[in-house]
Amino acid sequence: MIHLIWSVINGIIVLYFLYLIVGFIAKGKRIFKPQFKVVSIFIMVIGIVQIISASNSEKGTNRITINDDYNKKNNSKIKKVILEDNLTFDINMHIKYSIDKNEFIPIESNSFLTGFVNGYIWEFKSIQTNNYNPNEKAGYIADGILKWNLFGIKVYSESKTFSGIIE
């Protein structure tokens, strides 16, 4: 529930920013009401700075290479794991395996958020897993950081560790 409230707060701030920009273009300084003038100008300035700095920010791929030493001619298979299932969003992970003589060798992994992710950034840090056979199960341990952003500014970072079994 807290994730939904955080996303709604972010959405309201973005909509208020858009209202201020359109209103400033249409009405000029009259858009700023005296009782909210300082807050409105602050949100407008922060929003403009975030738009300008967004073009300069680098985006991570959240892709981790597990094993470079495999036969690239082998067939491959991708397994999907849901690391965390929240009310508004999920943290997902895909693991790509190379199939060699009925043994699955992990090659790479990536992780991402799906759902209503307004105000969150997921940074995938590490994964530990091992080979497995189709009739067996393999364990994994995955680490990452969930960043809580308010209007593009990081407010809180939450370290998360997940462990489980890949079926």
Coordinates of C-alpha atoms in Angstrom, one line a residue:
M1 CA 0.0 0.0 0.0
I2 CA 2.9 2.4 0.8
H3 CA 4.2 1.8 -2.8
L4 CA 0.8 2.9 -4.2
I5 CA 0.7 6.1 -2.0
W6 CA 4.3 7.0 -3.1
S7 CA 3.5 6.6 -6.8
V8 CA 0.3 8.7 -6.4
I9 CA 2.2 11.5 -4.7
N10 CA 4.8 11.4 -7.6
G11 CA 1.9 11.5 -10.1
I12 CA 0.3 14.5 -8.4
I13 CA 3.5 16.5 -8.3
V14 CA 4.1 15.8 -12.0
L15 CA 0.6 16.9 -12.9
Y16 CA 0.9 20.0 -10.7
F17 CA 4.2 20.8 -12.5
L18 CA 2.5 20.4 -15.9
Y19 CA -0.4 22.7 -14.7
L20 CA 2.2 25.3 -13.7
I21 CA 4.1 25.2 -17.0
V22 CA 0.9 25.4 -19.1
G23 CA -0.6 28.1 -16.8
F24 CA 2.7 30.1 -16.8
I25 CA 2.7 30.1 -20.6
A26 CA -1.0 31.0 -20.8
K27 CA -1.4 33.5 -17.9
G28 CA 2.1 34.4 -16.9
K29 CA 2.9 35.2 -13.3
R30 CA -0.8 35.3 -12.3
I31 CA -0.7 31.4 -12.2
F32 CA 1.2 31.6 -8.9
K33 CA -1.3 32.1 -6.1
P34 CA 0.1 34.1 -3.2
Q35 CA -0.4 31.4 -0.5
F36 CA 1.4 28.7 -2.6
K37 CA 3.8 31.0 -4.5
V38 CA 7.1 29.7 -2.9
V39 CA 6.1 26.0 -3.2
S40 CA 4.8 26.5 -6.8
I41 CA 8.0 28.2 -7.9
F42 CA 10.1 25.5 -6.2
I43 CA 8.3 22.7 -7.9
M44 CA 8.5 24.5 -11.3
V45 CA 12.3 25.1 -10.9
I46 CA 13.0 21.5 -9.8
G47 CA 10.9 20.1 -12.6
I48 CA 12.7 22.2 -15.2
V49 CA 16.1 21.1 -13.8
Q50 CA 15.0 17.5 -13.8
I51 CA 13.9 17.7 -17.5
I52 CA 17.3 19.2 -18.4
S53 CA 19.3 16.7 -16.4
A54 CA 17.3 13.7 -17.6
S55 CA 18.9 14.0 -21.1
N56 CA 22.4 13.7 -19.5
S57 CA 21.7 10.8 -17.2
E58 CA 23.0 7.4 -18.2
K59 CA 20.6 4.4 -17.9
G60 CA 21.8 1.1 -16.5
T61 CA 20.8 -2.1 -18.3
N62 CA 20.4 -4.2 -15.2
R63 CA 22.1 -7.1 -17.1
I64 CA 24.7 -9.2 -15.5
T65 CA 26.9 -11.7 -17.3
I66 CA 27.3 -14.9 -15.3
N67 CA 29.3 -17.1 -17.6
D68 CA 31.4 -16.2 -20.7
D69 CA 32.7 -19.7 -21.1
Y70 CA 30.0 -21.6 -23.0
N71 CA 29.4 -22.9 -26.5
K72 CA 27.5 -20.2 -28.4
K73 CA 26.1 -22.8 -30.8
N74 CA 24.1 -24.5 -28.0
N75 CA 20.4 -23.9 -27.7
S76 CA 19.3 -21.5 -24.9
K77 CA 16.4 -21.1 -22.6
I78 CA 15.2 -18.2 -20.5
K79 CA 13.6 -18.8 -17.1
K80 CA 11.5 -16.0 -15.5
V81 CA 11.4 -15.5 -11.7
I82 CA 9.2 -13.0 -9.8
L83 CA 11.5 -11.8 -7.0
E84 CA 8.9 -9.6 -5.3
D85 CA 5.2 -9.2 -5.9
N86 CA 3.8 -5.9 -4.6
L87 CA 0.3 -4.4 -5.0
T88 CA 1.4 -1.9 -7.7
F89 CA 4.6 -3.4 -9.2
D90 CA 6.7 -6.5 -9.4
I91 CA 10.5 -7.0 -9.4
N92 CA 11.2 -9.6 -12.1
M93 CA 14.3 -11.5 -13.1
H94 CA 15.2 -13.4 -16.3
I95 CA 18.0 -16.0 -16.3
K96 CA 19.3 -17.1 -19.7
Y97 CA 20.7 -20.7 -19.8
S98 CA 22.8 -22.5 -22.4
I99 CA 21.7 -26.1 -22.8
D100 CA 24.6 -28.5 -23.0
K101 CA 24.0 -32.2 -22.9
N102 CA 20.8 -32.0 -20.8
E103 CA 22.5 -29.5 -18.4
F104 CA 21.4 -25.9 -18.1
I105 CA 24.4 -23.5 -17.7
P106 CA 23.5 -19.9 -16.6
I107 CA 24.9 -17.3 -19.1
E108 CA 23.3 -14.0 -18.1
S109 CA 20.6 -12.5 -16.1
N110 CA 18.6 -9.2 -16.1
S111 CA 16.1 -7.8 -13.7
F112 CA 13.5 -5.1 -14.1
L113 CA 10.3 -3.6 -12.6
T114 CA 6.8 -4.0 -14.2
G115 CA 3.6 -2.4 -13.2
F116 CA 2.9 1.1 -11.9
V117 CA 6.5 2.0 -11.2
N118 CA 6.2 5.8 -11.0
G119 CA 8.8 7.0 -8.4
Y120 CA 10.9 3.9 -8.4
I121 CA 14.2 2.8 -10.0
W122 CA 15.5 -0.8 -9.7
E123 CA 19.3 -1.3 -9.8
F124 CA 20.2 -5.0 -10.2
K125 CA 23.6 -5.6 -8.5
S126 CA 24.5 -9.3 -8.4
I127 CA 23.2 -12.8 -8.8
Q128 CA 24.6 -16.2 -7.7
T129 CA 23.2 -19.4 -9.2
N130 CA 24.5 -22.7 -10.4
N131 CA 23.9 -25.2 -13.2
Y132 CA 20.9 -27.5 -13.0
N133 CA 19.4 -30.4 -14.8
P134 CA 15.8 -30.4 -16.1
N135 CA 14.6 -32.8 -13.5
E136 CA 16.2 -30.9 -10.6
K137 CA 15.9 -27.4 -9.2
A138 CA 18.6 -24.7 -8.8
G139 CA 18.8 -22.1 -6.2
Y140 CA 19.6 -18.4 -6.6
I141 CA 20.6 -15.4 -4.6
A142 CA 20.0 -12.0 -6.2
D143 CA 20.8 -8.5 -4.8
G144 CA 19.7 -5.0 -5.8
I145 CA 18.7 -1.6 -4.7
L146 CA 15.2 -0.1 -5.0
K147 CA 15.5 3.7 -5.2
W148 CA 12.5 5.7 -4.1
N149 CA 12.4 9.0 -6.1
L150 CA 10.3 12.0 -5.5
F151 CA 10.0 14.0 -8.8
G152 CA 13.2 12.4 -10.0
I153 CA 15.2 13.1 -6.9
K154 CA 16.4 10.1 -4.9
V155 CA 14.9 10.2 -1.4
Y156 CA 15.6 6.7 -0.1
S157 CA 17.5 3.6 -1.2
E158 CA 16.4 0.2 -0.1
S159 CA 18.8 -2.7 -0.4
K160 CA 17.0 -6.0 -1.3
T161 CA 18.2 -9.5 -1.3
F162 CA 16.2 -12.4 -2.7
S163 CA 16.7 -16.1 -2.6
G164 CA 14.7 -18.9 -4.0
I165 CA 14.5 -21.9 -6.3
I166 CA 14.4 -21.9 -10.1
E167 CA 12.0 -24.5 -11.3

